[in-house]
Short mmCIF file of C-alpha atoms and ligand atoms in Angstrom, two decimals:
data_model
loop_
_atom_site.label_atom_id
_atom_site.label_comp_id
_atom_site.label_asym_id
_atom_site.label_seq_id
_atom_site.Cartn_x
_atom_site.Cartn_y
_atom_site.Cartn_z
CA MET E 1 0.94 15.65 -8.95
CA LEU E 2 2.37 12.16 -9.12
CA ARG E 3 0.42 9.75 -11.29
CA PHE E 4 0.91 6.10 -12.04
CA LEU E 5 -0.81 3.59 -14.24
CA THR E 6 -0.34 -0.18 -14.17
CA ALA E 7 -1.00 -2.74 -16.90
CA GLY E 8 -0.62 -6.49 -17.04
CA GLU E 9 -2.37 -9.77 -16.25
CA SER E 10 -1.36 -12.06 -13.39
CA HIS E 11 -0.20 -14.82 -15.77
CA GLY E 12 0.54 -12.53 -18.70
CA ARG E 13 3.96 -11.73 -20.12
CA ALA E 14 4.71 -8.93 -17.66
CA LEU E 15 3.38 -6.15 -15.48
CA VAL E 16 4.15 -2.60 -16.55
CA VAL E 17 3.94 0.62 -14.56
CA ILE E 18 4.32 4.19 -15.78
CA VAL E 19 5.05 6.85 -13.15
CA GLU E 20 4.68 10.47 -14.15
CA GLY E 21 5.57 13.61 -12.19
CA MET E 22 8.75 12.40 -10.50
CA PRO E 23 11.31 15.25 -10.28
CA ALA E 24 14.72 14.93 -11.94
CA GLY E 25 17.79 13.86 -10.00
CA LEU E 26 16.45 11.06 -7.79
CA LEU E 27 18.99 8.25 -7.48
CA ILE E 28 17.41 4.90 -8.32
CA THR E 29 18.53 1.48 -9.54
CA ALA E 30 16.74 -1.70 -10.60
CA GLU E 31 18.13 -3.26 -7.39
CA ASP E 32 16.24 -0.68 -5.27
CA ILE E 33 13.03 -1.83 -6.94
CA GLN E 34 13.99 -5.52 -6.58
CA ARG E 35 14.45 -4.94 -2.83
CA GLY E 36 10.97 -3.40 -2.58
CA LEU E 37 9.49 -6.30 -4.52
CA ALA E 38 11.30 -8.87 -2.36
CA ARG E 39 9.62 -7.38 0.74
CA ARG E 40 6.23 -7.85 -0.93
CA ARG E 41 6.93 -11.56 -1.32
CA LEU E 42 7.42 -11.88 2.46
CA GLY E 43 4.98 -13.63 4.72
CA PHE E 44 3.96 -17.03 5.99
CA GLY E 45 0.88 -18.38 4.24
CA ARG E 46 1.74 -17.44 0.63
CA GLY E 47 1.28 -20.05 -2.07
CA PRO E 48 4.06 -21.81 -4.03
CA ARG E 49 4.21 -19.04 -6.64
CA MET E 50 5.99 -16.70 -4.21
CA ARG E 51 8.92 -19.11 -4.06
CA PHE E 52 9.55 -19.23 -7.78
CA GLU E 53 8.20 -15.86 -9.05
CA ALA E 54 11.40 -13.84 -9.50
CA ASP E 55 9.92 -10.38 -10.30
CA GLU E 56 12.47 -9.60 -13.03
CA VAL E 57 12.75 -5.79 -13.26
CA THR E 58 13.65 -3.81 -16.41
CA LEU E 59 13.88 -0.02 -16.30
CA ILE E 60 12.48 1.02 -19.66
CA SER E 61 12.48 4.82 -19.57
CA GLY E 62 12.84 7.99 -17.51
CA ILE E 63 16.08 6.94 -15.79
CA ARG E 64 19.60 7.51 -17.10
CA HIS E 65 22.86 6.57 -15.37
CA GLY E 66 20.99 5.83 -12.13
CA ARG E 67 19.08 9.15 -11.96
CA THR E 68 15.54 10.14 -12.84
CA LEU E 69 15.25 12.57 -15.77
CA GLY E 70 11.91 14.18 -14.87
CA SER E 71 10.29 12.32 -17.78
CA PRO E 72 7.76 9.47 -17.45
CA ILE E 73 9.33 6.41 -15.86
CA ALA E 74 8.30 3.04 -17.30
CA ILE E 75 9.16 -0.15 -15.45
CA GLU E 76 8.52 -3.73 -16.56
CA ILE E 77 8.27 -6.67 -14.17
CA ALA E 78 8.42 -9.89 -16.17
CA ASN E 79 6.34 -12.86 -15.01
CA THR E 80 8.79 -15.74 -14.89
CA GLU E 81 5.83 -18.16 -15.23
CA TRP E 82 5.01 -16.76 -18.70
CA PRO E 83 6.38 -19.73 -20.69
CA LYS E 84 3.85 -22.00 -18.91
CA TRP E 85 0.98 -19.63 -19.70
CA GLU E 86 2.01 -18.39 -23.12
CA THR E 87 -0.65 -20.42 -24.99
CA GLU E 88 -3.50 -19.95 -22.50
CA MET E 89 -2.89 -16.18 -22.24
CA SER E 90 -1.83 -15.54 -25.84
CA PRO E 91 -3.01 -12.22 -27.30
CA ALA E 92 -3.29 -13.87 -30.74
CA PRO E 93 -6.78 -14.92 -31.96
CA GLY E 94 -7.77 -18.34 -30.60
CA LEU E 95 -9.66 -20.12 -27.83
CA PRO E 96 -8.72 -21.01 -24.23
CA SER E 97 -8.19 -24.68 -23.44
CA LYS E 98 -10.43 -24.42 -20.37
CA VAL E 99 -13.24 -21.97 -19.62
CA LEU E 100 -13.93 -21.05 -15.97
CA THR E 101 -17.70 -20.75 -15.59
CA GLN E 102 -18.14 -21.21 -11.81
CA PRO E 103 -17.32 -17.82 -10.25
CA ARG E 104 -15.80 -17.60 -6.76
CA PRO E 105 -17.95 -15.73 -4.23
CA GLY E 106 -16.01 -12.75 -2.91
CA HIS E 107 -13.84 -12.33 -6.02
CA ALA E 108 -14.47 -9.98 -8.96
CA ASP E 109 -15.36 -13.03 -11.13
CA LEU E 110 -19.16 -12.80 -11.37
CA SER E 111 -19.63 -9.02 -11.28
CA GLY E 112 -16.81 -8.61 -13.81
CA MET E 113 -18.23 -11.26 -16.16
CA LEU E 114 -21.68 -9.65 -16.07
CA LYS E 115 -20.35 -6.12 -16.45
CA TYR E 116 -17.97 -6.88 -19.34
CA GLY E 117 -20.11 -9.52 -21.05
CA LEU E 118 -17.59 -12.34 -20.57
CA ASN E 119 -18.22 -16.06 -20.01
CA ASP E 120 -14.75 -17.04 -18.79
CA ALA E 121 -13.85 -15.91 -15.25
CA ARG E 122 -10.18 -15.93 -16.27
CA ASP E 123 -10.86 -12.85 -18.40
CA VAL E 124 -11.66 -11.03 -15.14
CA LEU E 125 -9.50 -12.70 -12.50
CA GLU E 126 -6.24 -12.20 -14.36
CA ARG E 127 -6.50 -8.44 -13.85
CA ALA E 128 -8.36 -8.51 -10.52
CA SER E 129 -5.50 -10.59 -9.04
CA ALA E 130 -3.31 -9.05 -6.36
CA ARG E 131 -0.33 -9.82 -8.59
CA GLU E 132 -0.96 -6.27 -9.85
CA THR E 133 0.37 -4.94 -6.54
CA ALA E 134 3.90 -5.83 -7.70
CA ALA E 135 3.61 -2.96 -10.20
CA ARG E 136 2.35 -0.65 -7.46
CA VAL E 137 5.31 -1.55 -5.25
CA ALA E 138 7.71 -0.66 -8.08
CA ALA E 139 6.06 2.78 -8.32
CA GLY E 140 6.00 3.05 -4.54
CA THR E 141 9.74 2.42 -4.31
CA LEU E 142 10.25 5.64 -6.28
CA ALA E 143 7.79 7.47 -4.02
CA LYS E 144 9.56 6.19 -0.89
CA LEU E 145 12.98 7.28 -2.17
CA LEU E 146 11.59 10.74 -2.95
CA LEU E 147 10.02 11.00 0.51
CA GLN E 148 13.30 10.02 2.13
CA GLN E 149 14.78 13.13 0.53
CA ILE E 150 12.51 15.19 2.80
CA GLY E 151 12.88 12.98 5.89
CA VAL E 152 9.63 11.00 5.51
CA ASP E 153 9.60 7.23 6.11
CA VAL E 154 6.65 4.86 5.87
CA ILE E 155 6.59 1.56 7.77
CA SER E 156 3.99 -1.11 8.49
CA HIS E 157 3.41 -4.04 10.81
CA ILE E 158 0.69 -6.65 11.16
CA VAL E 159 -1.53 -6.11 14.20
CA GLN E 160 -4.08 -8.85 13.50
CA LEU E 161 -4.12 -12.07 11.50
CA GLY E 162 -7.37 -14.01 11.57
CA PRO E 163 -8.55 -13.93 15.19
CA GLU E 164 -5.03 -13.34 16.61
CA HIS E 165 -4.16 -9.79 17.76
CA ALA E 166 -0.70 -8.37 18.44
CA VAL E 167 -0.24 -6.79 21.86
CA VAL E 168 0.83 -3.37 20.71
CA GLY E 169 2.94 -1.45 23.18
CA ALA E 170 4.89 1.50 21.86
CA MET E 171 4.26 2.33 18.20
CA PRO E 172 7.06 0.76 16.09
CA VAL E 173 9.59 3.24 14.69
CA VAL E 174 11.62 3.17 11.48
CA ALA E 175 14.53 1.36 13.16
CA ASP E 176 12.17 -1.54 14.02
CA LEU E 177 11.30 -2.30 10.39
CA ALA E 178 14.16 -4.77 9.76
CA HIS E 179 13.11 -6.73 12.85
CA ILE E 180 9.44 -6.66 11.73
CA ASP E 181 10.40 -7.95 8.27
CA GLU E 182 12.30 -10.82 9.93
CA SER E 183 9.07 -12.04 11.51
CA GLN E 184 7.38 -14.56 9.22
CA VAL E 185 4.10 -12.69 9.63
CA ARG E 186 5.66 -9.18 9.89
CA CYS E 187 4.43 -8.86 13.47
CA ALA E 188 6.35 -6.77 16.03
CA ASP E 189 5.05 -8.91 18.92
CA PRO E 190 6.85 -12.31 18.79
CA ASP E 191 4.28 -14.17 20.92
CA ALA E 192 1.39 -12.98 18.77
CA GLY E 193 3.53 -13.84 15.71
CA GLU E 194 3.76 -17.48 16.88
CA ARG E 195 0.01 -17.63 17.42
CA MET E 196 -0.59 -16.11 13.98
CA ILE E 197 1.62 -18.75 12.33
CA ALA E 198 -0.27 -21.53 14.13
CA THR E 199 -3.57 -20.02 12.92
CA VAL E 200 -2.34 -19.93 9.32
CA LYS E 201 -1.20 -23.58 9.58
CA ALA E 202 -4.64 -24.60 10.89
CA ALA E 203 -6.43 -22.67 8.12
CA ALA E 204 -4.13 -24.24 5.49
CA LYS E 205 -4.96 -27.71 6.80
CA ALA E 206 -8.66 -26.93 6.52
CA GLY E 207 -8.19 -25.59 2.96
CA ASP E 208 -9.41 -22.21 4.18
CA SER E 209 -8.12 -18.61 4.00
CA LEU E 210 -7.53 -15.78 6.51
CA GLY E 211 -7.66 -11.98 6.61
CA GLY E 212 -6.13 -9.48 8.99
CA VAL E 213 -5.12 -5.91 9.76
CA ALA E 214 -1.94 -3.95 8.98
CA GLU E 215 -1.01 -0.70 10.70
CA VAL E 216 0.83 1.74 8.45
CA ILE E 217 2.75 4.66 9.96
CA ALA E 218 4.42 7.61 8.25
CA TYR E 219 7.08 9.49 10.22
CA GLY E 220 8.43 12.90 9.31
CA VAL E 221 5.37 14.28 7.49
CA PRO E 222 5.25 18.05 8.06
CA VAL E 223 2.09 19.95 8.95
CA GLY E 224 0.21 21.11 5.86
CA LEU E 225 -0.16 18.20 3.40
CA GLY E 226 -3.75 17.89 2.13
CA SER E 227 -6.37 20.58 2.63
CA HIS E 228 -9.67 21.36 4.33
CA VAL E 229 -10.89 23.41 1.34
CA HIS E 230 -12.38 20.68 -0.84
CA TRP E 231 -13.47 17.05 -0.49
CA ASP E 232 -10.98 15.67 -2.95
CA ARG E 233 -7.99 17.42 -1.40
CA ARG E 234 -8.43 16.05 2.12
CA LEU E 235 -5.39 13.93 3.00
CA ASP E 236 -7.40 11.39 5.02
CA ALA E 237 -9.81 10.92 2.10
CA LEU E 238 -6.93 10.46 -0.35
CA LEU E 239 -5.30 7.90 1.93
CA ALA E 240 -8.58 6.02 2.41
CA GLN E 241 -9.17 5.81 -1.35
CA ALA E 242 -5.63 4.65 -2.08
CA LEU E 243 -5.59 2.04 0.69
CA MET E 244 -9.12 0.81 -0.03
CA SER E 245 -8.05 0.19 -3.63
CA ILE E 246 -5.73 -2.64 -2.52
CA GLN E 247 -7.24 -5.99 -3.52
CA ALA E 248 -9.37 -7.57 -0.71
CA VAL E 249 -9.20 -4.51 1.58
CA LYS E 250 -12.58 -3.83 3.18
CA ALA E 251 -11.91 -1.15 5.82
CA VAL E 252 -9.49 1.70 6.52
CA GLU E 253 -9.34 3.78 9.70
CA LEU E 254 -7.23 6.77 10.70
CA GLY E 255 -5.90 6.92 14.24
CA ASP E 256 -8.44 5.57 16.72
CA GLY E 257 -11.02 5.48 13.89
CA PHE E 258 -14.10 3.46 14.80
CA GLU E 259 -13.29 3.52 18.53
CA LEU E 260 -13.67 7.31 18.56
CA ALA E 261 -17.42 6.93 18.02
CA ALA E 262 -17.89 5.61 21.56
CA ARG E 263 -15.80 8.28 23.32
CA ARG E 264 -16.65 11.71 24.61
CA GLY E 265 -15.10 14.64 22.81
CA SER E 266 -12.87 15.34 25.81
CA GLU E 267 -11.20 11.94 25.22
CA ALA E 268 -11.26 11.84 21.44
CA HIS E 269 -8.84 14.57 20.36
CA ASP E 270 -5.14 15.37 20.62
CA ALA E 271 -4.49 18.34 22.92
CA ILE E 272 -2.07 20.97 21.58
CA ARG E 273 0.92 22.28 23.51
CA MET E 274 4.05 24.25 22.69
CA ALA E 275 7.14 22.14 22.04
CA THR E 276 9.88 22.25 24.66
CA THR E 277 13.54 21.32 24.31
CA GLY E 278 12.70 17.84 25.72
CA ASP E 279 10.65 17.05 22.59
CA ALA E 280 13.83 16.93 20.54
CA ASP E 281 14.78 13.72 22.40
CA ALA E 282 11.53 11.92 21.66
CA ASP E 283 11.16 9.10 19.11
CA GLU E 284 10.42 11.64 16.42
CA PRO E 285 13.30 14.08 16.84
CA ALA E 286 11.85 16.59 14.41
CA ALA E 287 8.32 16.52 15.89
CA ALA E 288 8.42 20.12 17.10
CA LEU E 289 9.77 21.39 13.79
CA LEU E 290 7.28 19.39 11.70
CA GLY E 291 4.32 20.76 13.63
CA GLY E 292 5.49 24.38 13.37
CA GLY E 293 6.51 24.48 17.03
CA TYR E 294 3.36 22.78 18.34
CA VAL E 295 3.18 19.14 19.43
CA ARG E 296 0.62 16.50 20.48
CA ASP E 297 1.20 13.79 23.06
CA THR E 298 -1.50 11.45 21.67
CA HIS E 299 -2.18 10.19 18.13
CA ARG E 300 -5.94 9.73 18.24
CA ALA E 301 -6.52 11.64 15.00
CA GLY E 302 -3.92 9.56 13.17
CA GLY E 303 -1.96 12.71 12.28
CA VAL E 304 -4.67 14.38 10.19
CA GLU E 305 -7.11 17.10 11.31
CA GLY E 306 -9.60 18.69 8.92
CA GLY E 307 -7.99 16.83 6.04
CA ILE E 308 -4.55 18.39 6.76
CA SER E 309 -1.49 16.65 8.20
CA THR E 310 -0.66 17.95 11.69
CA GLY E 311 3.04 17.13 11.87
CA SER E 312 2.37 14.07 14.05
CA PRO E 313 2.98 10.58 12.66
CA ILE E 314 0.24 9.48 10.27
CA VAL E 315 -1.30 6.23 11.54
CA VAL E 316 -3.71 4.17 9.45
CA ARG E 317 -5.11 0.68 9.95
CA VAL E 318 -6.07 -1.37 6.92
CA SER E 319 -8.31 -4.45 7.13
CA MET E 320 -8.15 -7.23 4.54
CA LYS E 321 -10.85 -9.86 4.18
CA PRO E 322 -9.89 -13.55 3.86
CA LEU E 323 -8.87 -14.37 0.27
CA ALA E 324 -11.81 -15.40 -1.88
CA THR E 325 -10.00 -18.37 -3.42
CA LEU E 326 -10.21 -21.41 -1.17
CA ASN E 327 -8.11 -24.54 -1.49
CA ARG E 328 -11.23 -26.50 -0.53
CA PRO E 329 -13.99 -24.70 -2.40
CA ILE E 330 -17.14 -25.10 -0.32
CA LEU E 331 -18.95 -21.83 -0.93
CA GLY E 332 -21.99 -22.21 -3.13
CA THR E 333 -22.04 -20.59 -6.56
CA VAL E 334 -23.84 -20.96 -9.87
CA ASP E 335 -22.40 -22.12 -13.20
CA VAL E 336 -22.98 -19.15 -15.51
CA VAL E 337 -23.62 -21.43 -18.53
CA THR E 338 -25.81 -24.22 -17.05
CA LYS E 339 -27.26 -21.99 -14.25
CA GLU E 340 -26.93 -25.01 -11.94
CA SER E 341 -25.86 -24.70 -8.32
CA THR E 342 -22.30 -25.84 -7.77
CA VAL E 343 -19.08 -24.90 -5.93
CA SER E 344 -16.52 -22.49 -7.38
CA PHE E 345 -13.62 -23.63 -9.55
CA LYS E 346 -10.33 -24.41 -7.82
CA GLU E 347 -7.29 -22.20 -8.33
CA ARG E 348 -3.86 -22.39 -6.77
CA THR E 349 -3.91 -19.80 -3.95
CA ASP E 350 -2.38 -18.31 -0.81
CA VAL E 351 -3.81 -19.05 2.66
CA THR E 352 -3.24 -15.41 3.57
CA ALA E 353 -1.52 -12.41 2.02
CA VAL E 354 -1.88 -10.08 5.01
CA PRO E 355 1.91 -9.65 5.65
CA ALA E 356 2.38 -8.65 1.98
CA MET E 357 -0.66 -6.37 2.12
CA GLY E 358 1.16 -4.36 4.81
CA VAL E 359 4.02 -3.74 2.36
CA VAL E 360 1.54 -2.77 -0.38
CA ALA E 361 -0.22 -0.43 2.07
CA GLU E 362 3.15 1.29 2.76
CA THR E 363 3.45 1.70 -0.99
CA MET E 364 0.02 3.28 -1.42
CA MET E 365 0.58 5.62 1.53
CA ALA E 366 3.99 6.63 0.14
CA LEU E 367 2.48 7.37 -3.29
CA VAL E 368 -0.21 9.61 -1.75
CA LEU E 369 2.24 11.43 0.53
CA ALA E 370 4.80 11.93 -2.26
CA SER E 371 2.08 13.31 -4.52
CA GLU E 372 0.79 15.70 -1.86
CA ALA E 373 4.32 16.76 -0.89
CA LEU E 374 4.95 17.60 -4.56
CA ARG E 375 1.71 19.60 -4.64
CA LYS E 376 2.76 21.53 -1.52
CA PHE E 377 6.44 22.08 -2.29
CA GLY E 378 6.67 21.69 -6.07
CA GLY E 379 10.02 21.38 -7.81
CA ASP E 380 11.21 19.94 -11.11
CA SER E 381 14.40 18.64 -9.51
CA VAL E 382 14.86 16.85 -6.20
CA GLU E 383 17.09 19.73 -5.07
CA GLU E 384 14.37 22.30 -5.75
CA PHE E 385 11.81 20.10 -3.95
CA ARG E 386 14.08 19.85 -0.89
CA ARG E 387 14.86 23.58 -0.87
CA ASN E 388 11.18 24.49 -1.06
CA ARG E 389 10.35 22.21 1.85
CA GLN E 390 13.19 23.67 3.93
CA GLY E 391 11.99 27.21 3.20
CA TYR E 392 8.47 26.27 4.27
CA LEU E 393 9.63 24.71 7.55
CA ALA E 394 11.84 27.73 8.30
CA ALA E 395 8.90 30.08 7.72
CA LEU E 396 6.66 27.94 9.96
CA GLY E 397 9.08 28.46 12.82
CA GLU E 398 8.69 32.25 12.61
CA THR E 399 6.05 33.36 15.10
CA PRO E 400 3.44 35.69 13.55
CA SER E 401 3.97 39.14 15.11
CA ALA E 402 0.27 39.71 15.82
CA ALA E 403 -3.11 38.30 14.86
CA VAL E 404 -3.64 41.25 12.53
CA PRO E 405 -3.29 40.86 8.75
CA PRO E 406 -0.91 43.25 6.95
CA LEU E 407 -2.61 46.25 5.34
CA ALA E 408 -1.00 45.84 1.93
CA ASN E 409 0.59 43.07 -0.14
CA GLY E 410 4.21 42.37 0.76
C1 EPS R 501 -3.53 -14.38 -6.60
C2 EPS R 501 -3.35 -15.77 -6.64
C3 EPS R 501 -1.99 -16.37 -6.55
C4 EPS R 501 -1.06 -15.42 -5.84
C5 EPS R 501 -1.11 -14.10 -6.59
C6 EPS R 501 -2.42 -13.45 -6.38
O1 EPS R 501 -1.42 -16.53 -7.82
P1 EPS R 501 -1.39 -17.94 -8.57
O2 EPS R 501 -2.83 -18.24 -8.86
O3 EPS R 501 -0.60 -17.72 -9.82
O4 EPS R 501 -0.74 -18.90 -7.63
O5 EPS R 501 0.24 -15.96 -5.76
O6 EPS R 501 -0.15 -13.24 -6.12
C7 EPS R 501 0.96 -13.05 -6.88
C8 EPS R 501 1.28 -13.75 -7.94
C9 EPS R 501 1.77 -11.95 -6.38
O7 EPS R 501 2.81 -11.71 -6.98
O8 EPS R 501 1.36 -11.36 -5.37
C10 EPS R 501 -4.87 -13.79 -6.74
O9 EPS R 501 -5.80 -14.49 -7.18
O10 EPS R 501 -5.06 -12.61 -6.41
#
């Protein structure tokens, strides 16, 4: 329904993204995209590049006078480091000044070199790099703005960095996001945030890297996105694929995920009750409406049952492994030319990119939800999309007269 394609190497001239399927009439400016990209640069533990990489945005097509046209949207994000890399990364025939033959364990280097028949790890790492997520965030900014038109917001916060866990009380809500972004590690729990920063400092000193876990939450998603009818239309499966595709992500869980395995069925599901007037005052004011008049008081399923959204917040946890590039390369590898044992080549790197991964995870969730909302509601213009969603919610509120199907069409 909504497709996007990225192109570009980490130290190439630019990243490019093409987004197709966006309805006409969505208000968008280059500054909106810059703001999204600035959030992706957040986070203690990033390398020096994040301080000078400016993410220069050019809107190439599909937008006129600040509104989408319904045509493919092309966005370019220039790499401000390009002048330094212009010779090494030149598309013109020639040879690199340095060939990287000692692949880093944990990166795409070795498997990519073998698969594509390449002897220089740079030919693989330039595209495997998480720099590509800048292009995804540009596409995701469009998805987020579209979702806001139907009252859906996606937020994230860091619940674990290395061995340090946040003490999670109430689930953060949309109004907490500015406060979360102010934390250097995007953690809602300030004490845990301090401990996380100390852990990153210690890992940096040791020349090592760290992973962690982001929790991503979507508020305002109505019942009925995704479907139980086929494997590739299940919303949880679509979310898992999209989130797992983020560089260095190794696990994704919905709701209580892995913990559910140890529980009895009586403690693993979200009981259903009819909404009462009191539900309108809860954190999610539209909860009763979004669930068709039914609500849940727990979020164990993460807002998806049978591959279909329930109307509850969608809650997903995303786990990122420690970055494969180490400032003190100590992991053993093999030189692909000499076949001798050695340690991997040294690249400039981040200590951790977990806070940024949370922002990228918001992006991927927003792209999936926007695509599925477009499948459900359709619409070539934003107005039509909104109208269709309103009509659906109004119809959901109408109680079926009896559990008997009508005898004839209409
Ligand atoms: C990355 C390595 C680092 C990161 C980069 C991802 O780049 P460099 O080697 O140029 O310092 O800074 O991330 C970004 C540039 C970005 O915008 O997120 C890697 O190997 O994945």
